[in-house]
CSV table of C-alpha atoms and ligand atoms in Angstrom, one decimal:
chain,number,residue,atom,x,y,z
A,1,UNK,CA,0.0,0.0,0.0
A,2,UNK,CA,1.5,3.4,-0.9
A,3,UNK,CA,2.1,6.1,1.6
A,4,UNK,CA,-0.5,8.3,-0.1
A,5,UNK,CA,-3.2,5.6,0.1
A,6,UNK,CA,-2.4,4.9,3.7
A,7,UNK,CA,-2.7,8.6,4.6
A,8,UNK,CA,-6.0,8.9,2.7
A,9,UNK,CA,-7.4,5.9,4.5
A,10,UNK,CA,-6.4,7.4,7.9
A,11,UNK,CA,-8.2,10.6,7.0
A,12,UNK,CA,-11.3,8.7,5.9
A,13,UNK,CA,-11.3,6.8,9.2
A,14,UNK,CA,-11.2,10.1,11.0
A,15,UNK,CA,-14.3,11.3,9.0
A,16,UNK,CA,-16.1,8.1,10.1
A,17,UNK,CA,-15.1,8.8,13.7
A,18,UNK,CA,-16.3,12.4,13.4
A,19,UNK,CA,-19.7,11.3,12.1
A,20,UNK,CA,-20.0,8.9,15.1
A,21,UNK,CA,-18.8,11.4,17.7
A,22,UNK,CA,-21.0,14.2,16.4
A,23,UNK,CA,-24.0,11.8,16.4
A,24,UNK,CA,-25.1,12.8,12.9
A,25,UNK,CA,-28.7,11.9,12.1
A,26,UNK,CA,-29.3,10.2,15.4
A,27,UNK,CA,-32.8,8.9,14.4
A,28,UNK,CA,-31.4,7.2,11.3
A,29,UNK,CA,-28.5,5.9,13.3
A,30,UNK,CA,-30.8,4.3,15.8
A,31,UNK,CA,-32.7,2.4,13.2
A,32,UNK,CA,-29.7,1.2,11.3
A,33,UNK,CA,-27.2,-1.6,12.0
A,34,UNK,CA,-24.2,0.5,11.2
A,35,UNK,CA,-22.6,3.5,9.5
A,36,UNK,CA,-21.8,2.7,5.8
A,37,UNK,CA,-18.9,4.7,4.7
A,38,UNK,CA,-17.4,4.8,1.2
A,39,UNK,CA,-15.5,1.9,-0.2
A,40,UNK,CA,-12.8,1.3,-2.8
A,41,UNK,CA,-9.7,3.1,-3.8
A,42,UNK,CA,-9.2,6.4,-1.8
A,43,UNK,CA,-6.8,7.6,-4.5
A,44,UNK,CA,-9.3,6.9,-7.4
A,45,UNK,CA,-9.8,9.3,-10.2
A,46,UNK,CA,-13.5,8.6,-10.2
A,47,UNK,CA,-16.0,8.5,-7.4
A,48,UNK,CA,-19.6,7.1,-7.7
A,49,UNK,CA,-22.1,8.7,-5.3
A,50,UNK,CA,-25.5,7.0,-4.6
A,51,UNK,CA,-28.2,8.1,-2.1
A,52,UNK,CA,-28.2,5.9,1.0
A,53,UNK,CA,-27.5,2.3,2.0
A,54,UNK,CA,-30.2,-0.3,1.6
A,55,UNK,CA,-30.7,-3.5,3.5
A,56,UNK,CA,-27.7,-5.5,2.3
A,57,UNK,CA,-25.4,-2.5,2.7
A,58,UNK,CA,-26.7,-1.9,6.2
A,59,UNK,CA,-25.9,-5.6,7.0
A,60,UNK,CA,-22.4,-5.7,5.4
A,61,UNK,CA,-21.3,-2.1,6.0
A,62,UNK,CA,-20.3,-1.6,2.4
A,63,UNK,CA,-22.1,0.5,-0.2
A,64,UNK,CA,-23.7,-1.0,-3.3
A,65,UNK,CA,-23.5,-4.7,-2.4
A,66,UNK,CA,-27.1,-5.5,-3.1
A,67,UNK,CA,-28.8,-6.0,-6.5
A,68,UNK,CA,-28.1,-2.4,-7.6
A,69,UNK,CA,-24.5,-2.9,-6.6
A,70,UNK,CA,-24.3,-6.1,-8.7
A,71,UNK,CA,-25.5,-4.0,-11.7
A,72,UNK,CA,-22.9,-1.4,-10.9
A,73,UNK,CA,-20.2,-4.1,-10.8
A,74,UNK,CA,-21.4,-5.4,-14.2
A,75,UNK,CA,-21.2,-1.9,-15.7
A,76,UNK,CA,-17.7,-1.4,-14.3
A,77,UNK,CA,-16.6,-4.6,-15.8
A,78,UNK,CA,-17.8,-3.5,-19.3
A,79,UNK,CA,-15.4,-0.6,-19.1
A,80,UNK,CA,-12.6,-2.8,-17.7
A,81,UNK,CA,-12.7,-1.4,-14.2
A,82,UNK,CA,-13.1,-3.1,-10.8
A,83,UNK,CA,-14.4,-1.8,-7.5
A,84,UNK,CA,-10.8,-1.3,-6.3
A,85,UNK,CA,-10.1,1.1,-9.2
A,86,UNK,CA,-12.9,3.4,-8.1
A,87,UNK,CA,-14.4,4.8,-4.9
A,88,UNK,CA,-18.1,4.3,-4.2
A,89,UNK,CA,-20.1,6.2,-1.5
A,90,UNK,CA,-23.4,7.6,-0.7
A,91,UNK,CA,-24.6,11.0,0.5
A,92,UNK,CA,-26.5,9.6,3.5
A,93,UNK,CA,-24.5,7.0,5.3
A,94,UNK,CA,-27.2,5.3,7.4
A,95,UNK,CA,-30.0,3.1,5.9
A,96,UNK,CA,-33.3,5.1,6.0
A,97,UNK,CA,-36.2,3.0,7.5
A,98,UNK,CA,-37.9,0.7,4.9
A,99,UNK,CA,-35.5,2.0,2.3
A,100,UNK,CA,-37.4,5.3,2.0
A,101,UNK,CA,-35.8,8.2,0.2
A,102,UNK,CA,-33.4,10.2,2.3
A,103,UNK,CA,-34.9,13.5,3.4
A,104,UNK,CA,-33.6,16.9,2.6
A,105,UNK,CA,-32.5,17.4,6.2
A,106,UNK,CA,-30.7,14.1,6.3
A,107,UNK,CA,-28.9,14.9,3.0
A,108,UNK,CA,-28.0,18.4,4.5
A,109,UNK,CA,-26.6,16.8,7.6
A,110,UNK,CA,-24.4,14.4,5.8
A,111,UNK,CA,-23.3,16.9,3.0
A,112,UNK,CA,-20.3,18.3,5.0
A,113,UNK,CA,-18.9,14.8,5.5
A,114,UNK,CA,-19.3,13.9,1.8
A,115,UNK,CA,-17.4,17.0,1.0
A,116,UNK,CA,-14.7,16.0,3.4
A,117,UNK,CA,-14.6,12.6,1.9
A,118,UNK,CA,-14.2,14.1,-1.6
A,119,UNK,CA,-11.5,16.5,-0.3
A,120,UNK,CA,-9.5,13.5,0.7
A,121,UNK,CA,-10.0,11.6,-2.6
A,122,UNK,CA,-9.9,14.7,-4.9
A,123,UNK,CA,-11.5,12.8,-7.8
A,124,UNK,CA,-11.3,14.1,-11.3
A,125,UNK,CA,-14.7,12.7,-12.1
A,126,UNK,CA,-17.8,12.4,-9.9
A,127,UNK,CA,-20.5,10.1,-11.3
A,128,UNK,CA,-23.8,10.8,-9.5
A,129,UNK,CA,-26.1,7.8,-9.3
A,130,UNK,CA,-29.7,9.0,-9.3
A,131,UNK,CA,-31.2,12.4,-8.6
A,132,UNK,CA,-30.4,12.6,-4.9
A,133,UNK,CA,-26.7,13.1,-5.4
A,134,UNK,CA,-27.1,14.8,-8.8
A,135,UNK,CA,-29.1,17.7,-7.4
A,136,UNK,CA,-26.2,18.8,-5.2
A,137,UNK,CA,-23.7,19.0,-8.0
A,138,UNK,CA,-26.0,20.1,-10.8
A,139,UNK,CA,-28.7,21.9,-9.0
A,140,UNK,CA,-31.9,22.6,-11.0
A,141,UNK,CA,-31.1,19.9,-13.6
A,142,UNK,CA,-33.4,17.0,-14.4
A,143,UNK,CA,-31.9,13.6,-14.6
A,144,UNK,CA,-34.1,12.7,-17.6
A,145,UNK,CA,-32.6,15.6,-19.6
A,146,UNK,CA,-28.9,15.5,-18.6
A,147,UNK,CA,-28.1,11.8,-17.9
A,148,UNK,CA,-24.9,10.7,-19.6
A,149,UNK,CA,-23.8,14.3,-20.3
A,150,UNK,CA,-20.6,15.2,-18.5
A,151,UNK,CA,-20.5,18.7,-17.1
A,152,UNK,CA,-17.4,20.5,-15.8
A,153,UNK,CA,-17.9,22.4,-12.6
A,154,UNK,CA,-15.6,24.1,-10.2
A,155,UNK,CA,-16.0,23.1,-6.6
A,156,UNK,CA,-14.6,24.2,-3.3
A,157,UNK,CA,-14.1,20.9,-1.4
A,158,UNK,CA,-13.0,22.9,1.7
A,159,UNK,CA,-16.5,24.5,1.9
A,160,UNK,CA,-18.3,22.1,4.2
A,161,UNK,CA,-20.3,24.7,6.0
A,162,UNK,CA,-23.5,24.5,4.0
A,163,UNK,CA,-25.2,22.0,1.8
A,164,UNK,CA,-23.9,23.4,-1.5
A,165,UNK,CA,-26.5,24.2,-4.0
A,166,UNK,CA,-29.4,23.9,-1.6
A,167,UNK,CA,-30.3,27.5,-1.3
A,168,UNK,CA,-32.6,28.8,-4.0
A,169,UNK,CA,-30.2,31.6,-5.0
A,170,UNK,CA,-27.4,29.1,-5.4
A,171,UNK,CA,-29.6,26.8,-7.4
A,172,UNK,CA,-30.6,29.5,-9.8
A,173,UNK,CA,-27.0,30.8,-10.1
A,174,UNK,CA,-25.6,27.4,-10.6
A,175,UNK,CA,-28.3,26.5,-13.1
A,176,UNK,CA,-27.2,29.4,-15.3
A,177,UNK,CA,-23.5,28.7,-15.1
A,178,UNK,CA,-23.2,24.9,-14.8
A,179,UNK,CA,-25.2,23.7,-17.8
A,180,UNK,CA,-22.4,23.9,-20.4
A,181,UNK,CA,-21.1,20.6,-21.7
A,182,UNK,CA,-17.6,20.2,-20.5
A,183,UNK,CA,-16.1,20.4,-24.0
A,184,UNK,CA,-17.5,24.0,-24.3
A,185,UNK,CA,-16.9,25.1,-20.7
A,186,UNK,CA,-15.5,28.6,-20.2
A,187,UNK,CA,-13.5,28.2,-17.0
A,188,UNK,CA,-13.0,31.9,-16.3
A,189,UNK,CA,-16.7,32.8,-16.5
A,190,UNK,CA,-17.7,29.9,-14.3
A,191,UNK,CA,-14.9,30.5,-11.8
A,192,UNK,CA,-16.0,34.0,-11.1
A,193,UNK,CA,-19.7,33.0,-11.0
A,194,UNK,CA,-19.0,30.1,-8.5
A,195,UNK,CA,-17.0,32.4,-6.3
A,196,UNK,CA,-19.7,35.0,-6.4
A,197,UNK,CA,-22.3,32.3,-5.4
A,198,UNK,CA,-20.1,31.0,-2.6
A,199,UNK,CA,-19.5,34.4,-1.2
A,200,UNK,CA,-23.2,35.5,-1.4
A,201,UNK,CA,-24.2,32.3,0.4
A,202,UNK,CA,-21.9,33.4,3.2
A,203,UNK,CA,-20.7,29.8,3.1
A,204,UNK,CA,-17.0,30.7,2.6
A,205,UNK,CA,-15.2,33.8,3.5
A,206,UNK,CA,-15.5,36.7,1.2
A,207,UNK,CA,-11.8,36.1,0.4
A,208,UNK,CA,-12.7,32.8,-1.4
A,209,UNK,CA,-9.8,32.4,-3.6
A,210,UNK,CA,-9.5,31.1,-7.1
A,211,UNK,CA,-7.2,28.3,-5.9
A,212,UNK,CA,-9.8,27.0,-3.5
A,213,UNK,CA,-11.8,25.8,-6.4
A,214,UNK,CA,-11.0,22.6,-8.2
A,215,UNK,CA,-12.3,21.6,-11.7
A,216,UNK,CA,-14.3,18.4,-11.6
A,217,UNK,CA,-16.3,16.5,-14.2
A,218,UNK,CA,-19.8,15.6,-13.1
A,219,UNK,CA,-21.3,12.6,-14.9
A,220,UNK,CA,-25.0,12.4,-14.0
A,221,UNK,CA,-26.2,8.8,-14.3
A,222,UNK,CA,-29.5,7.1,-13.5
A,223,UNK,CA,-29.5,5.1,-10.3
A,224,UNK,CA,-28.8,1.4,-11.0
A,225,UNK,CA,-31.8,0.4,-8.9
A,226,UNK,CA,-34.1,2.2,-11.3
A,227,UNK,CA,-32.6,0.3,-14.2
A,228,UNK,CA,-32.9,-3.1,-12.6
A,229,UNK,CA,-36.5,-3.7,-13.7
A,230,UNK,CA,-36.6,-1.4,-16.7
A,231,UNK,CA,-34.9,-2.8,-19.8
A,232,UNK,CA,-34.9,0.5,-21.6
A,233,UNK,CA,-33.3,2.4,-18.8
A,234,UNK,CA,-30.9,-0.4,-18.2
A,235,UNK,CA,-29.6,0.0,-21.8
A,236,UNK,CA,-29.5,3.8,-21.4
A,237,UNK,CA,-27.5,3.4,-18.2
A,238,UNK,CA,-25.0,1.0,-19.9
A,239,UNK,CA,-24.8,3.5,-22.9
A,240,UNK,CA,-24.2,6.4,-20.5
A,241,UNK,CA,-21.6,4.5,-18.6
A,242,UNK,CA,-19.5,4.4,-21.8
A,243,UNK,CA,-18.8,8.1,-21.2
A,244,UNK,CA,-16.5,7.1,-18.3
A,245,UNK,CA,-13.5,5.8,-20.3
A,246,UNK,CA,-13.9,8.6,-22.8
A,247,UNK,CA,-13.8,11.2,-20.1
A,248,UNK,CA,-10.8,9.6,-18.4
A,249,UNK,CA,-9.0,9.4,-21.8
A,250,UNK,CA,-9.7,13.1,-22.4
A,251,UNK,CA,-8.5,14.1,-19.0
A,252,UNK,CA,-5.3,12.1,-19.3
A,253,UNK,CA,-4.6,13.8,-22.6
A,254,UNK,CA,-5.2,17.2,-20.9
A,255,UNK,CA,-2.7,16.5,-18.2
B,1,URA,N1,-28.5,2.4,-3.3
B,1,URA,C1,-27.7,3.4,-2.9
B,1,URA,O1,-28.0,4.6,-3.3
B,1,URA,N2,-26.7,3.2,-2.2
B,1,URA,C2,-26.3,2.0,-1.8
B,1,URA,O2,-25.3,1.8,-1.2
B,1,URA,C3,-27.2,0.9,-2.2
B,1,URA,C4,-28.3,1.1,-2.9
């Protein structure tokens, strides 16, 4: 194990300890078997973010190990990746009762910890699985309209104070400046817009600096659970997944 990976794993363990010590979402915690943190390679270029653990995840303590996870594994195999090449996590890290959707408050409570997790991993690509994680990174977008279309955003991983993109202003602002496809993206314009938004939210100091923002590709994907029983969506998800190697190839050429 490399030193870098070791250090990243230690930091992720600390985030887990913080969630437990701060007693995040106590009601959810009480009904769940355990906290389900992210899993995989903490130095991965790509992170997949789902919504919340289900029954199998709650039993095993690992995200995406049920039927949706098997489909995710299958999709990874089609692009010659394995779980250990990527990092897989959820916004909400306790299983909601009866697998209900996580609430806005639950997502808000866990958001700072997701940002801390991403700050450790520093992925180049974030693939959101379903609308719950997509709405934070591409606020105002509809999964049916944007699935499979990579977008480049600039993100301040150090800003863990608020649930980014949750305020109405932020959503409108982000909606205007985040909808370019990543090929066409104008970094300078988006950079100043993102800084303006962050500052007006009061979520980072008014001295939010350009270097605090990192360029990341967001790939919005349907949630694999939705595709399980819908053949059409399943094919769409597999087709959308093919964007992953293309994005990685493009990013490697850029670097
Ligand atoms: N669905 C999710 O969103 N996350 C999991 O970990 C499993 C199913």
